[in-house]
């Protein structure tokens, strides 16, 4: 399994952390120690030693003595990822405190070409254990969550879908339990930020269209992407828009399909600059998209009134403007600028 640990933290020490957080923080420390202890064993397997050898591996636990490679050869790719935010607000907010939030996600990717001789088909399934406390909601009272990894405290089935590549990768179709944010209004740059205001997808879209799901949430849907050229793509998708699909109590296993409650439809076109195999220029990605949700929305100033339908548009651009000297084409080490612009159609709902 691919085990990784990412910690984003503020080391300013607040007043004593609530007792309810002690076990959660201890769990994070134990996981850090466990994952760190895996390094020397992996390094020995690779006939290398020290931290440098461990960091040079593609995965934290190595090849398991060849078992990982054999699994992948047979069409099974397992992964396990643990990510945590350890944060505190030493000043300001409702009260000063600290909080731990994390997610442990496991997944299996099955290559059906190798398993059942079905070219271009794969099946993906993922689940997660979300842990911790909402520092923003409990102690700060701000609009944008400071820790993007707080998603409740629950075991949850995440995504479960079938994917089919067609016509030599000209088309790619995915059907099943999908997270909208994986395929639309997404940017690699967003993952570098801790705040939920940016991380993953623009938060304004999630607020204007609650049916726009992001991992670990998912709903029934279908997505088709066409690649006329290596640089140009067109994507379209339709998803069950019932807001209850994101209810923490459902654990991701409420498979209700009720399009009469609303359908979320999205479209996106994009251009990948200098990202081909032989391109040497600085890479960039530019996309334009829009969505329409047929669900019923309440008016902000009068909850007794409502209307059907809501739509919005977005433009996303990111461009590397400087690459570290000595780094070849394809390296992402350097400076990348990005900008995002979103439009919500109706300020009354």
XYZ file of C-alpha atoms in Angstrom:
349
model
C 0.000 0.000 0.000
C 1.151 3.523 -0.735
C 1.479 5.158 2.676
C 2.302 8.843 2.902
C 2.185 11.427 5.668
C 1.645 15.141 5.172
C 1.565 17.482 8.175
C 0.551 21.137 7.957
C 0.860 22.859 11.270
C 1.215 26.070 13.266
C 3.738 25.587 16.068
C 2.643 28.546 18.191
C 1.426 26.955 21.419
C -2.109 27.920 22.548
C -3.627 27.594 25.969
C -4.110 23.964 27.066
C -5.776 21.949 24.334
C -9.127 20.466 25.211
C -9.005 17.007 26.736
C -11.226 15.720 23.950
C -8.403 16.335 21.486
C -5.692 14.458 23.381
C -6.548 11.030 21.972
C -6.850 12.378 18.446
C -3.500 14.179 18.625
C -1.896 11.088 20.121
C -3.241 9.042 17.203
C -1.616 11.477 14.766
C 1.716 11.171 16.601
C 1.509 7.378 16.580
C 0.793 7.335 12.840
C 3.732 9.665 12.213
C 6.035 7.422 14.201
C 4.735 4.277 12.495
C 5.071 5.624 8.976
C 8.511 7.018 9.774
C 9.606 3.626 11.090
C 8.798 2.013 7.751
C 11.581 3.935 6.050
C 14.634 1.910 7.184
C 12.996 -1.411 6.198
C 12.159 -0.062 2.748
C 15.653 1.277 2.370
C 17.174 -2.112 3.171
C 14.969 -3.737 0.553
C 16.355 -1.313 -2.005
C 19.952 -1.904 -0.785
C 20.221 1.723 0.240
C 20.449 3.323 3.640
C 19.361 6.477 5.385
C 16.678 9.079 4.869
C 17.878 9.946 1.364
C 17.277 6.390 0.168
C 13.805 6.334 1.676
C 12.829 9.661 0.148
C 14.047 8.538 -3.271
C 11.393 5.797 -3.370
C 8.119 6.236 -5.231
C 6.228 4.948 -2.171
C 6.869 5.092 1.572
C 6.826 1.312 2.083
C 8.800 0.290 -0.977
C 8.023 -2.726 -3.138
C 7.261 -5.156 -0.276
C 9.958 -7.513 -1.474
C 8.477 -7.549 -4.964
C 4.871 -8.179 -3.852
C 3.681 -4.731 -4.915
C 5.070 -5.174 -8.423
C 3.454 -8.595 -8.703
C 0.070 -7.183 -7.668
C 0.320 -4.417 -10.239
C 1.380 -6.934 -12.862
C -1.813 -8.851 -12.049
C -3.890 -5.663 -12.340
C -4.348 -4.598 -8.707
C -2.956 -1.298 -7.380
C -3.592 -0.669 -3.650
C -2.959 2.678 -1.949
C -3.159 4.064 1.582
C -2.780 7.760 2.372
C -2.863 9.545 5.714
C -3.038 13.353 5.765
C -3.445 15.596 8.800
C -3.794 19.237 9.800
C -2.515 20.102 13.294
C -3.609 23.698 13.856
C -4.159 26.317 16.550
C -5.435 29.889 16.813
C -3.187 31.571 19.431
C -5.076 34.884 19.094
C -8.511 35.988 17.901
C -11.626 33.999 17.230
C -14.251 32.928 19.745
C -11.652 31.271 21.950
C -8.067 30.090 21.642
C -7.554 26.384 21.171
C -5.942 23.731 19.017
C -7.438 21.005 16.874
C -6.456 17.895 14.994
C -8.163 16.952 11.734
C -7.174 14.111 9.435
C -8.220 11.576 6.888
C -7.004 8.020 6.348
C -7.934 6.947 2.815
C -7.503 3.533 1.267
C -8.220 2.540 -2.312
C -7.934 -0.238 -4.898
C -7.594 0.312 -8.631
C -8.386 -2.790 -10.694
C -7.070 -2.955 -14.260
C -9.706 -5.077 -15.989
C -7.544 -5.504 -19.068
C -5.078 -7.544 -17.004
C -7.732 -9.195 -14.840
C -10.455 -10.037 -17.370
C -9.005 -9.073 -20.776
C -11.283 -6.020 -21.174
C -9.069 -3.374 -22.838
C -9.217 0.125 -21.399
C -11.497 -0.748 -18.466
C -10.742 -0.178 -14.788
C -12.704 -0.246 -11.535
C -11.838 2.099 -8.676
C -13.047 1.920 -5.069
C -11.990 4.047 -2.104
C -12.971 4.460 1.527
C -11.850 6.761 4.321
C -11.759 7.286 8.055
C -12.233 10.981 8.825
C -11.140 12.135 12.267
C -10.717 15.234 14.392
C -12.480 18.484 15.170
C -13.505 21.617 13.248
C -11.288 24.425 14.568
C -13.039 27.034 12.402
C -16.574 26.040 13.385
C -15.864 25.474 17.074
C -13.339 28.130 18.065
C -12.685 30.686 15.313
C -16.044 31.359 13.693
C -14.621 32.314 10.289
C -16.235 31.684 6.897
C -13.515 29.580 5.252
C -12.323 26.485 7.117
C -8.660 26.793 8.084
C -8.200 23.002 7.928
C -9.389 21.497 4.670
C -8.992 17.977 6.040
C -11.857 18.261 8.506
C -14.729 16.289 6.997
C -16.519 15.098 10.102
C -15.580 12.095 12.226
C -16.893 9.065 10.373
C -16.032 5.978 8.344
C -17.167 6.555 4.774
C -17.271 4.847 1.409
C -15.840 7.433 -0.967
C -15.852 6.694 -4.672
C -16.832 3.493 -6.469
C -16.910 3.680 -10.254
C -16.131 1.989 -13.548
C -13.924 3.796 -16.056
C -13.563 2.961 -19.745
C -11.003 4.363 -22.167
C -12.107 4.282 -25.813
C -10.602 4.797 -29.270
C -6.963 4.873 -28.168
C -7.671 7.301 -25.280
C -9.644 9.698 -27.459
C -12.580 9.274 -25.071
C -12.782 8.402 -21.393
C -16.059 7.479 -19.676
C -16.617 7.093 -15.931
C -19.879 5.870 -14.360
C -20.739 5.207 -10.716
C -20.207 6.954 -7.393
C -18.141 9.983 -8.414
C -16.814 13.173 -6.800
C -17.584 16.115 -9.089
C -14.580 18.105 -7.909
C -12.128 15.527 -9.219
C -13.089 16.291 -12.822
C -14.376 19.880 -12.882
C -13.092 23.265 -11.627
C -9.921 21.599 -10.376
C -6.293 22.704 -10.395
C -3.081 21.012 -9.268
C -2.028 24.307 -7.658
C -4.951 24.279 -5.219
C -3.561 21.276 -3.371
C -0.657 23.367 -2.065
C -2.894 25.351 0.271
C -4.148 24.493 3.756
C -7.209 26.754 3.849
C -10.461 25.296 2.602
C -11.063 28.589 0.761
C -8.875 27.365 -2.103
C -7.835 23.775 -1.569
C -9.237 21.326 -4.081
C -11.779 23.555 -5.831
C -12.989 27.164 -5.537
C -15.195 27.258 -2.446
C -17.588 29.738 -4.088
C -18.801 26.965 -6.406
C -19.416 24.590 -3.505
C -21.436 27.276 -1.687
C -23.502 28.248 -4.738
C -24.108 24.616 -5.732
C -24.095 22.301 -2.652
C -24.534 19.312 -4.968
C -20.999 19.895 -6.318
C -19.198 17.187 -4.325
C -15.517 16.880 -3.471
C -13.682 13.880 -1.939
C -14.452 12.149 0.367
C -18.066 12.796 -0.730
C -19.520 11.237 -3.870
C -22.836 10.737 -5.651
C -24.216 8.848 -8.615
C -22.983 10.336 -11.851
C -21.417 9.931 -15.260
C -18.560 11.868 -16.835
C -17.272 11.815 -20.429
C -13.992 13.419 -21.494
C -12.879 13.795 -25.106
C -9.266 14.456 -26.099
C -9.214 15.662 -29.734
C -5.510 16.486 -29.302
C -2.912 15.966 -26.581
C -3.386 19.579 -25.492
C -7.135 20.149 -25.886
C -9.954 18.439 -23.963
C -13.729 18.668 -23.546
C -15.556 17.239 -20.512
C -19.226 16.863 -19.652
C -20.969 15.277 -16.690
C -24.343 14.728 -15.034
C -24.793 13.938 -11.324
C -27.546 13.241 -8.825
C -28.034 16.634 -7.160
C -29.770 15.607 -3.916
C -27.859 17.540 -1.177
C -28.399 14.666 1.280
C -25.635 12.724 -0.489
C -23.179 14.735 1.593
C -24.843 13.937 4.912
C -22.176 12.674 7.341
C -24.681 10.173 8.780
C -24.966 8.324 5.473
C -21.381 6.978 5.575
C -21.379 7.076 1.777
C -23.498 3.938 1.459
C -26.878 5.527 0.760
C -27.151 4.496 -2.892
C -30.480 6.250 -3.429
C -30.845 7.405 -7.017
C -33.441 10.188 -7.151
C -32.925 12.514 -10.142
C -36.387 13.960 -9.474
C -34.702 15.847 -6.581
C -32.432 17.559 -9.082
C -29.640 16.982 -11.582
C -26.297 18.768 -11.666
C -24.934 19.139 -15.211
C -21.431 20.458 -15.948
C -19.302 21.192 -18.960
C -15.656 22.213 -19.268
C -13.162 22.891 -22.061
C -9.475 23.183 -21.413
C -6.052 23.620 -22.948
C -2.827 22.092 -21.614
C 0.122 24.202 -22.743
C 3.532 22.545 -23.129
C 2.508 19.266 -21.495
C 3.207 16.865 -24.360
C 6.009 14.294 -24.282
C 8.303 16.382 -26.457
C 7.376 19.842 -25.139
C 10.171 21.776 -23.441
C 8.420 25.083 -22.703
C 6.944 26.140 -19.372
C 3.669 24.258 -18.741
C 0.288 25.843 -18.149
C -3.377 24.842 -17.966
C -6.363 26.996 -18.898
C -10.012 25.974 -18.519
C -13.496 27.423 -18.834
C -16.603 25.731 -17.482
C -20.132 26.086 -16.266
C -22.793 24.222 -14.311
C -26.567 24.056 -13.989
C -28.353 22.529 -10.998
C -32.088 21.874 -11.404
C -32.625 21.525 -7.625
C -34.956 23.745 -5.580
C -33.242 26.656 -3.814
C -34.584 28.811 -0.974
C -34.403 32.602 -1.060
C -31.864 33.988 1.398
C -34.189 36.679 2.747
C -37.299 34.473 2.901
C -36.897 30.701 3.416
C -40.608 30.204 2.753
C -40.016 31.113 -0.918
C -38.020 29.014 -3.345
C -37.206 28.618 -7.011
C -35.952 25.851 -9.258
C -32.582 25.998 -10.940
C -29.222 27.654 -10.400
C -26.197 28.054 -12.629
C -22.691 29.499 -12.645
C -19.486 29.895 -14.650
C -15.783 29.680 -13.885
C -12.431 30.394 -15.516
C -9.186 28.888 -14.208
C -5.665 29.579 -15.393
C -2.280 28.458 -14.112
C 1.074 29.029 -15.749
C 4.620 28.217 -14.699
C 6.653 31.396 -15.103
C 10.009 30.167 -13.793
C 11.642 26.733 -13.623
C 14.586 25.929 -11.374
C 17.859 25.935 -13.307
C 19.118 22.483 -14.172
C 15.638 20.974 -14.048
C 14.538 19.357 -17.281
C 11.223 19.555 -19.091
C 8.442 18.055 -17.030
C 9.801 19.257 -13.693
C 7.321 21.166 -11.516
C 10.039 22.807 -9.415
C 9.778 26.543 -9.912
C 7.231 29.339 -9.698
C 3.664 28.984 -10.975
C 1.094 31.790 -11.091
C -2.627 31.035 -11.058
C -5.943 32.864 -11.053
C -9.573 31.775 -10.708
C -12.746 33.697 -11.553
C -16.238 32.433 -10.669
C -19.708 33.812 -11.313
C -22.886 32.895 -9.427
C -26.037 33.665 -11.376
C -28.481 34.636 -8.631
C -27.598 36.547 -5.469
C -31.061 35.966 -3.977
C -30.668 32.204 -3.456
